Amino acid sequence: MNRSEREATVRRLMERTPPPVPTELCTDAVRRGGRLLRRRVLARRLLWLLLCAACVAFTVWALTAPWGEPPSRTTPPLTGW
């Protein structure tokens, strides 16, 4: 297909009347978009809540964990001399 044929095909397509759009298409799109937006907001809030809970759990664990080794009461046995 050469350039003039492509241009003629495009002109024919552009001159045609557009197909009719269903009347309920806009309301369906708005409803689905609103539902999708609510799901995204809920998922984002749940992830933030999970992150905050993990931070609190880590902080509590870090504050209550025994970090130092307890001092030994006896010296370890000497072997291999």
mmCIF file of N, CA, C and O in Angstrom:
data_model
loop_
_atom_site.group_PDB
_atom_site.id
_atom_site.type_symbol
_atom_site.label_atom_id
_atom_site.label_comp_id
_atom_site.label_asym_id
_atom_site.label_seq_id
_atom_site.Cartn_x
_atom_site.Cartn_y
_atom_site.Cartn_z
ATOM 1 N N MET A 1 0.859 -1.164 0.000
ATOM 2 C CA MET A 1 0.000 0.000 0.000
ATOM 3 C C MET A 1 0.911 1.234 0.000
ATOM 4 O O MET A 1 1.715 1.420 0.893
ATOM 5 N N ASN A 2 0.755 2.053 -1.016
ATOM 6 C CA ASN A 2 1.603 3.237 -1.077
ATOM 7 C C ASN A 2 0.995 4.388 -0.280
ATOM 8 O O ASN A 2 -0.088 4.278 0.298
ATOM 9 N N ARG A 3 1.676 5.500 -0.296
ATOM 10 C CA ARG A 3 1.284 6.623 0.556
ATOM 11 C C ARG A 3 -0.077 7.197 0.178
ATOM 12 O O ARG A 3 -0.901 7.515 1.039
ATOM 13 N N SER A 4 -0.351 7.343 -1.102
ATOM 14 C CA SER A 4 -1.630 7.933 -1.524
ATOM 15 C C SER A 4 -2.803 7.024 -1.151
ATOM 16 O O SER A 4 -3.872 7.510 -0.762
ATOM 17 N N GLU A 5 -2.616 5.716 -1.248
ATOM 18 C CA GLU A 5 -3.689 4.792 -0.855
ATOM 19 C C GLU A 5 -3.935 4.852 0.646
ATOM 20 O O GLU A 5 -5.079 4.808 1.097
ATOM 21 N N ARG A 6 -2.866 4.950 1.399
ATOM 22 C CA ARG A 6 -3.031 5.070 2.859
ATOM 23 C C ARG A 6 -3.749 6.351 3.223
ATOM 24 O O ARG A 6 -4.640 6.368 4.064
ATOM 25 N N GLU A 7 -3.374 7.462 2.571
ATOM 26 C CA GLU A 7 -4.043 8.736 2.844
ATOM 27 C C GLU A 7 -5.516 8.673 2.475
ATOM 28 O O GLU A 7 -6.374 9.177 3.206
ATOM 29 N N ALA A 8 -5.833 8.048 1.347
ATOM 30 C CA ALA A 8 -7.234 7.932 0.930
ATOM 31 C C ALA A 8 -8.022 7.086 1.925
ATOM 32 O O ALA A 8 -9.168 7.416 2.269
ATOM 33 N N THR A 9 -7.401 6.016 2.416
ATOM 34 C CA THR A 9 -8.074 5.156 3.398
ATOM 35 C C THR A 9 -8.331 5.910 4.693
ATOM 36 O O THR A 9 -9.424 5.833 5.264
ATOM 37 N N VAL A 10 -7.362 6.669 5.110
ATOM 38 C CA VAL A 10 -7.530 7.443 6.344
ATOM 39 C C VAL A 10 -8.592 8.505 6.154
ATOM 40 O O VAL A 10 -9.424 8.745 7.042
ATOM 41 N N ARG A 11 -8.607 9.164 4.999
ATOM 42 C CA ARG A 11 -9.645 10.187 4.757
ATOM 43 C C ARG A 11 -11.044 9.572 4.783
ATOM 44 O O ARG A 11 -11.981 10.156 5.326
ATOM 45 N N ARG A 12 -11.181 8.395 4.156
ATOM 46 C CA ARG A 12 -12.486 7.731 4.183
ATOM 47 C C ARG A 12 -12.914 7.398 5.605
ATOM 48 O O ARG A 12 -14.080 7.548 5.970
ATOM 49 N N LEU A 13 -11.973 6.924 6.396
ATOM 50 C CA LEU A 13 -12.299 6.602 7.787
ATOM 51 C C LEU A 13 -12.689 7.847 8.577
ATOM 52 O O LEU A 13 -13.590 7.812 9.415
ATOM 53 N N MET A 14 -12.009 8.953 8.310
ATOM 54 C CA MET A 14 -12.291 10.177 9.062
ATOM 55 C C MET A 14 -13.617 10.813 8.640
ATOM 56 O O MET A 14 -14.256 11.504 9.428
ATOM 57 N N GLU A 15 -14.026 10.604 7.383
ATOM 58 C CA GLU A 15 -15.265 11.215 6.897
ATOM 59 C C GLU A 15 -16.506 10.457 7.346
ATOM 60 O O GLU A 15 -17.605 10.984 7.327
ATOM 61 N N ARG A 16 -16.340 9.208 7.733
ATOM 62 C CA ARG A 16 -17.493 8.423 8.191
ATOM 63 C C ARG A 16 -18.039 9.000 9.486
ATOM 64 O O ARG A 16 -17.320 9.611 10.267
ATOM 65 N N THR A 17 -19.305 8.737 9.709
ATOM 66 C CA THR A 17 -19.890 9.159 10.983
ATOM 67 C C THR A 17 -19.461 8.167 12.056
ATOM 68 O O THR A 17 -19.395 6.954 11.807
ATOM 69 N N PRO A 18 -19.170 8.672 13.234
ATOM 70 C CA PRO A 18 -18.746 7.747 14.293
ATOM 71 C C PRO A 18 -19.895 6.844 14.712
ATOM 72 O O PRO A 18 -21.067 7.221 14.624
ATOM 73 N N PRO A 19 -19.576 5.644 15.159
ATOM 74 C CA PRO A 19 -20.648 4.731 15.592
ATOM 75 C C PRO A 19 -21.328 5.286 16.848
ATOM 76 O O PRO A 19 -20.705 5.990 17.647
ATOM 77 N N PRO A 20 -22.592 4.978 17.021
ATOM 78 C CA PRO A 20 -23.299 5.482 18.206
ATOM 79 C C PRO A 20 -22.760 4.839 19.485
ATOM 80 O O PRO A 20 -22.430 3.658 19.507
ATOM 81 N N VAL A 21 -22.676 5.654 20.517
ATOM 82 C CA VAL A 21 -22.192 5.192 21.814
ATOM 83 C C VAL A 21 -23.399 4.845 22.682
ATOM 84 O O VAL A 21 -24.358 5.614 22.742
ATOM 85 N N PRO A 22 -23.380 3.702 23.344
ATOM 86 C CA PRO A 22 -24.510 3.347 24.209
ATOM 87 C C PRO A 22 -24.701 4.409 25.307
ATOM 88 O O PRO A 22 -23.741 4.959 25.838
ATOM 89 N N THR A 23 -25.943 4.677 25.634
ATOM 90 C CA THR A 23 -26.240 5.732 26.608
ATOM 91 C C THR A 23 -25.796 5.356 28.015
ATOM 92 O O THR A 23 -25.427 6.220 28.795
ATOM 93 N N GLU A 24 -25.812 4.075 28.345
ATOM 94 C CA GLU A 24 -25.446 3.665 29.704
ATOM 95 C C GLU A 24 -23.934 3.519 29.880
ATOM 96 O O GLU A 24 -23.463 3.199 30.969
ATOM 97 N N LEU A 25 -23.171 3.763 28.836
ATOM 98 C CA LEU A 25 -21.717 3.603 28.910
ATOM 99 C C LEU A 25 -21.093 4.551 29.932
ATOM 100 O O LEU A 25 -20.240 4.153 30.726
ATOM 101 N N CYS A 26 -21.533 5.794 29.957
ATOM 102 C CA CYS A 26 -20.961 6.773 30.889
ATOM 103 C C CYS A 26 -21.273 6.403 32.339
ATOM 104 O O CYS A 26 -20.384 6.437 33.191
ATOM 105 N N THR A 27 -22.498 6.038 32.617
ATOM 106 C CA THR A 27 -22.849 5.691 33.999
ATOM 107 C C THR A 27 -22.121 4.435 34.458
ATOM 108 O O THR A 27 -21.676 4.353 35.603
ATOM 109 N N ASP A 28 -21.971 3.465 33.553
ATOM 110 C CA ASP A 28 -21.219 2.256 33.902
ATOM 111 C C ASP A 28 -19.755 2.575 34.182
ATOM 112 O O ASP A 28 -19.156 2.056 35.125
ATOM 113 N N ALA A 29 -19.180 3.441 33.356
ATOM 114 C CA ALA A 29 -17.774 3.803 33.548
ATOM 115 C C ALA A 29 -17.574 4.548 34.862
ATOM 116 O O ALA A 29 -16.604 4.305 35.586
ATOM 117 N N VAL A 30 -18.489 5.444 35.195
ATOM 118 C CA VAL A 30 -18.382 6.194 36.452
ATOM 119 C C VAL A 30 -18.533 5.252 37.647
ATOM 120 O O VAL A 30 -17.781 5.338 38.620
ATOM 121 N N ARG A 31 -19.476 4.313 37.568
ATOM 122 C CA ARG A 31 -19.685 3.376 38.664
ATOM 123 C C ARG A 31 -18.466 2.470 38.866
ATOM 124 O O ARG A 31 -17.997 2.289 39.987
ATOM 125 N N ARG A 32 -17.947 1.943 37.764
ATOM 126 C CA ARG A 32 -16.771 1.069 37.864
ATOM 127 C C ARG A 32 -15.542 1.841 38.345
ATOM 128 O O ARG A 32 -14.743 1.334 39.130
ATOM 129 N N GLY A 33 -15.390 3.072 37.871
ATOM 130 C CA GLY A 33 -14.260 3.887 38.302
ATOM 131 C C GLY A 33 -14.337 4.219 39.779
ATOM 132 O O GLY A 33 -13.331 4.183 40.490
ATOM 133 N N GLY A 34 -15.537 4.511 40.268
ATOM 134 C CA GLY A 34 -15.704 4.786 41.688
ATOM 135 C C GLY A 34 -15.404 3.566 42.537
ATOM 136 O O GLY A 34 -14.754 3.655 43.586
ATOM 137 N N ARG A 35 -15.839 2.417 42.077
ATOM 138 C CA ARG A 35 -15.569 1.172 42.798
ATOM 139 C C ARG A 35 -14.063 0.886 42.822
ATOM 140 O O ARG A 35 -13.503 0.521 43.860
ATOM 141 N N LEU A 36 -13.417 1.079 41.691
ATOM 142 C CA LEU A 36 -11.973 0.852 41.615
ATOM 143 C C LEU A 36 -11.223 1.817 42.527
ATOM 144 O O LEU A 36 -10.273 1.425 43.224
ATOM 145 N N LEU A 37 -11.660 3.064 42.551
ATOM 146 C CA LEU A 37 -11.017 4.057 43.421
ATOM 147 C C LEU A 37 -11.193 3.687 44.893
ATOM 148 O O LEU A 37 -10.244 3.782 45.684
ATOM 149 N N ARG A 38 -12.392 3.259 45.280
ATOM 150 C CA ARG A 38 -12.618 2.864 46.678
ATOM 151 C C ARG A 38 -11.749 1.665 47.059
ATOM 152 O O ARG A 38 -11.194 1.618 48.159
ATOM 153 N N ARG A 39 -11.618 0.707 46.158
ATOM 154 C CA ARG A 39 -10.774 -0.456 46.446
ATOM 155 C C ARG A 39 -9.316 -0.058 46.611
ATOM 156 O O ARG A 39 -8.618 -0.567 47.481
ATOM 157 N N ARG A 40 -8.841 0.834 45.755
ATOM 158 C CA ARG A 40 -7.452 1.288 45.870
ATOM 159 C C ARG A 40 -7.214 2.022 47.181
ATOM 160 O O ARG A 40 -6.184 1.820 47.829
ATOM 161 N N VAL A 41 -8.158 2.876 47.565
ATOM 162 C CA VAL A 41 -8.015 3.615 48.822
ATOM 163 C C VAL A 41 -8.011 2.647 49.994
ATOM 164 O O VAL A 41 -7.184 2.772 50.911
ATOM 165 N N LEU A 42 -8.902 1.665 49.974
ATOM 166 C CA LEU A 42 -8.955 0.678 51.051
ATOM 167 C C LEU A 42 -7.664 -0.136 51.113
ATOM 168 O O LEU A 42 -7.120 -0.354 52.205
ATOM 169 N N ALA A 43 -7.164 -0.556 49.969
ATOM 170 C CA ALA A 43 -5.919 -1.332 49.948
ATOM 171 C C ALA A 43 -4.748 -0.496 50.463
ATOM 172 O O ALA A 43 -3.909 -0.983 51.230
ATOM 173 N N ARG A 44 -4.696 0.760 50.061
ATOM 174 C CA ARG A 44 -3.619 1.624 50.530
ATOM 175 C C ARG A 44 -3.694 1.832 52.039
ATOM 176 O O ARG A 44 -2.671 1.791 52.732
ATOM 177 N N ARG A 45 -4.887 2.024 52.564
ATOM 178 C CA ARG A 45 -5.040 2.200 54.019
ATOM 179 C C ARG A 45 -4.649 0.940 54.773
ATOM 180 O O ARG A 45 -4.012 1.007 55.831
ATOM 181 N N LEU A 46 -5.044 -0.222 54.251
ATOM 182 C CA LEU A 46 -4.676 -1.469 54.909
ATOM 183 C C LEU A 46 -3.164 -1.689 54.903
ATOM 184 O O LEU A 46 -2.592 -2.152 55.897
ATOM 185 N N LEU A 47 -2.516 -1.347 53.810
ATOM 186 C CA LEU A 47 -1.067 -1.489 53.759
ATOM 187 C C LEU A 47 -0.373 -0.537 54.739
ATOM 188 O O LEU A 47 0.606 -0.906 55.385
ATOM 189 N N TRP A 48 -0.861 0.687 54.851
ATOM 190 C CA TRP A 48 -0.285 1.624 55.828
ATOM 191 C C TRP A 48 -0.510 1.120 57.250
ATOM 192 O O TRP A 48 0.369 1.244 58.111
ATOM 193 N N LEU A 49 -1.703 0.577 57.519
ATOM 194 C CA LEU A 49 -1.985 0.034 58.843
ATOM 195 C C LEU A 49 -1.061 -1.139 59.151
ATOM 196 O O LEU A 49 -0.515 -1.236 60.259
ATOM 197 N N LEU A 50 -0.842 -2.015 58.174
ATOM 198 C CA LEU A 50 0.068 -3.136 58.353
ATOM 199 C C LEU A 50 1.499 -2.652 58.599
ATOM 200 O O LEU A 50 2.196 -3.176 59.478
ATOM 201 N N LEU A 51 1.934 -1.646 57.871
ATOM 202 C CA LEU A 51 3.273 -1.096 58.062
ATOM 203 C C LEU A 51 3.421 -0.479 59.455
ATOM 204 O O LEU A 51 4.436 -0.704 60.130
ATOM 205 N N CYS A 52 2.422 0.268 59.895
ATOM 206 C CA CYS A 52 2.478 0.868 61.235
ATOM 207 C C CYS A 52 2.483 -0.208 62.321
ATOM 208 O O CYS A 52 3.221 -0.099 63.303
ATOM 209 N N ALA A 53 1.669 -1.243 62.144
ATOM 210 C CA ALA A 53 1.645 -2.326 63.126
ATOM 211 C C ALA A 53 2.992 -3.041 63.174
ATOM 212 O O ALA A 53 3.479 -3.398 64.262
ATOM 213 N N ALA A 54 3.623 -3.242 62.023
ATOM 214 C CA ALA A 54 4.938 -3.880 62.000
ATOM 215 C C ALA A 54 5.978 -3.001 62.689
ATOM 216 O O ALA A 54 6.844 -3.502 63.421
ATOM 217 N N CYS A 55 5.902 -1.689 62.488
ATOM 218 C CA CYS A 55 6.841 -0.776 63.148
ATOM 219 C C CYS A 55 6.656 -0.789 64.663
ATOM 220 O O CYS A 55 7.644 -0.803 65.417
ATOM 221 N N VAL A 56 5.415 -0.797 65.099
ATOM 222 C CA VAL A 56 5.149 -0.838 66.540
ATOM 223 C C VAL A 56 5.639 -2.161 67.121
ATOM 224 O O VAL A 56 6.276 -2.187 68.183
ATOM 225 N N ALA A 57 5.372 -3.264 66.443
ATOM 226 C CA ALA A 57 5.813 -4.569 66.932
ATOM 227 C C ALA A 57 7.337 -4.639 66.997
ATOM 228 O O ALA A 57 7.901 -5.144 67.973
ATOM 229 N N PHE A 58 8.020 -4.117 65.989
ATOM 230 C CA PHE A 58 9.476 -4.116 66.008
ATOM 231 C C PHE A 58 10.010 -3.242 67.138
ATOM 232 O O PHE A 58 10.970 -3.617 67.820
ATOM 233 N N THR A 59 9.407 -2.092 67.349
ATOM 234 C CA THR A 59 9.852 -1.194 68.423
ATOM 235 C C THR A 59 9.674 -1.845 69.784
ATOM 236 O O THR A 59 10.578 -1.786 70.637
ATOM 237 N N VAL A 60 8.541 -2.473 69.999
ATOM 238 C CA VAL A 60 8.304 -3.149 71.282
ATOM 239 C C VAL A 60 9.293 -4.288 71.463
ATOM 240 O O VAL A 60 9.873 -4.461 72.543
ATOM 241 N N TRP A 61 9.530 -5.062 70.418
ATOM 242 C CA TRP A 61 10.499 -6.149 70.519
ATOM 243 C C TRP A 61 11.898 -5.615 70.789
ATOM 244 O O TRP A 61 12.633 -6.165 71.617
ATOM 245 N N ALA A 62 12.281 -4.541 70.109
ATOM 246 C CA ALA A 62 13.621 -3.988 70.294
ATOM 247 C C ALA A 62 13.810 -3.428 71.702
ATOM 248 O O ALA A 62 14.907 -3.476 72.255
ATOM 249 N N LEU A 63 12.754 -2.914 72.287
ATOM 250 C CA LEU A 63 12.867 -2.366 73.641
ATOM 251 C C LEU A 63 12.883 -3.449 74.707
ATOM 252 O O LEU A 63 13.476 -3.262 75.773
ATOM 253 N N THR A 64 12.248 -4.563 74.438
ATOM 254 C CA THR A 64 12.164 -5.604 75.470
ATOM 255 C C THR A 64 13.185 -6.725 75.296
ATOM 256 O O THR A 64 13.364 -7.526 76.210
ATOM 257 N N ALA A 65 13.855 -6.806 74.182
ATOM 258 C CA ALA A 65 14.808 -7.891 73.934
ATOM 259 C C ALA A 65 16.090 -7.662 74.753
ATOM 260 O O ALA A 65 16.562 -6.537 74.861
ATOM 261 N N PRO A 66 16.625 -8.729 75.327
ATOM 262 C CA PRO A 66 17.899 -8.589 76.037
ATOM 263 C C PRO A 66 19.034 -8.491 75.014
ATOM 264 O O PRO A 66 19.351 -9.461 74.327
ATOM 265 N N TRP A 67 19.631 -7.331 74.906
ATOM 266 C CA TRP A 67 20.625 -7.111 73.860
ATOM 267 C C TRP A 67 22.032 -7.542 74.265
ATOM 268 O O TRP A 67 22.822 -7.920 73.436
ATOM 269 N N GLY A 68 22.361 -7.450 75.535
ATOM 270 C CA GLY A 68 23.716 -7.808 75.961
ATOM 271 C C GLY A 68 23.792 -9.252 76.411
ATOM 272 O O GLY A 68 22.815 -9.856 76.851
ATOM 273 N N GLU A 69 24.966 -9.828 76.292
ATOM 274 C CA GLU A 69 25.172 -11.170 76.811
ATOM 275 C C GLU A 69 25.310 -11.093 78.313
ATOM 276 O O GLU A 69 25.996 -10.220 78.824
ATOM 277 N N PRO A 70 24.695 -11.993 79.029
ATOM 278 C CA PRO A 70 24.870 -11.963 80.472
ATOM 279 C C PRO A 70 26.320 -12.326 80.814
ATOM 280 O O PRO A 70 26.926 -13.158 80.128
ATOM 281 N N PRO A 71 26.879 -11.701 81.823
ATOM 282 C CA PRO A 71 28.267 -12.015 82.177
ATOM 283 C C PRO A 71 28.375 -13.449 82.682
ATOM 284 O O PRO A 71 27.507 -13.954 83.389
ATOM 285 N N SER A 72 29.460 -14.095 82.295
ATOM 286 C CA SER A 72 29.645 -15.478 82.739
ATOM 287 C C SER A 72 30.151 -15.486 84.182
ATOM 288 O O SER A 72 30.918 -14.631 84.597
ATOM 289 N N ARG A 73 29.748 -16.480 84.950
ATOM 290 C CA ARG A 73 30.138 -16.559 86.345
ATOM 291 C C ARG A 73 31.463 -17.298 86.523
ATOM 292 O O ARG A 73 32.148 -17.108 87.500
ATOM 293 N N THR A 74 31.754 -18.138 85.555
ATOM 294 C CA THR A 74 33.030 -18.864 85.610
ATOM 295 C C THR A 74 33.735 -18.683 84.283
ATOM 296 O O THR A 74 33.114 -18.381 83.256
ATOM 297 N N THR A 75 35.020 -18.909 84.299
ATOM 298 C CA THR A 75 35.766 -18.832 83.035
ATOM 299 C C THR A 75 35.572 -20.129 82.275
ATOM 300 O O THR A 75 35.378 -21.183 82.867
ATOM 301 N N PRO A 76 35.614 -20.083 80.971
ATOM 302 C CA PRO A 76 35.442 -21.313 80.198
ATOM 303 C C PRO A 76 36.642 -22.228 80.400
ATOM 304 O O PRO A 76 37.740 -21.770 80.663
ATOM 305 N N PRO A 77 36.433 -23.518 80.281
ATOM 306 C CA PRO A 77 37.540 -24.452 80.451
ATOM 307 C C PRO A 77 38.580 -24.262 79.356
ATOM 308 O O PRO A 77 38.247 -23.995 78.209
ATOM 309 N N LEU A 78 39.829 -24.404 79.732
ATOM 310 C CA LEU A 78 40.924 -24.261 78.789
ATOM 311 C C LEU A 78 41.317 -25.635 78.270
ATOM 312 O O LEU A 78 41.754 -26.480 79.029
ATOM 313 N N THR A 79 41.150 -25.852 76.999
ATOM 314 C CA THR A 79 41.506 -27.156 76.425
ATOM 315 C C THR A 79 42.436 -26.915 75.251
ATOM 316 O O THR A 79 42.485 -25.832 74.667
ATOM 317 N N GLY A 80 43.171 -27.942 74.884
ATOM 318 C CA GLY A 80 44.027 -27.860 73.723
ATOM 319 C C GLY A 80 45.402 -27.280 73.995
ATOM 320 O O GLY A 80 46.069 -26.792 73.092
ATOM 321 N N TRP A 81 45.926 -27.325 75.254
ATOM 322 C CA TRP A 81 47.270 -26.781 75.533
ATOM 323 C C TRP A 81 48.279 -27.758 75.201
ATOM 324 O O TRP A 81 48.660 -28.735 75.445
#
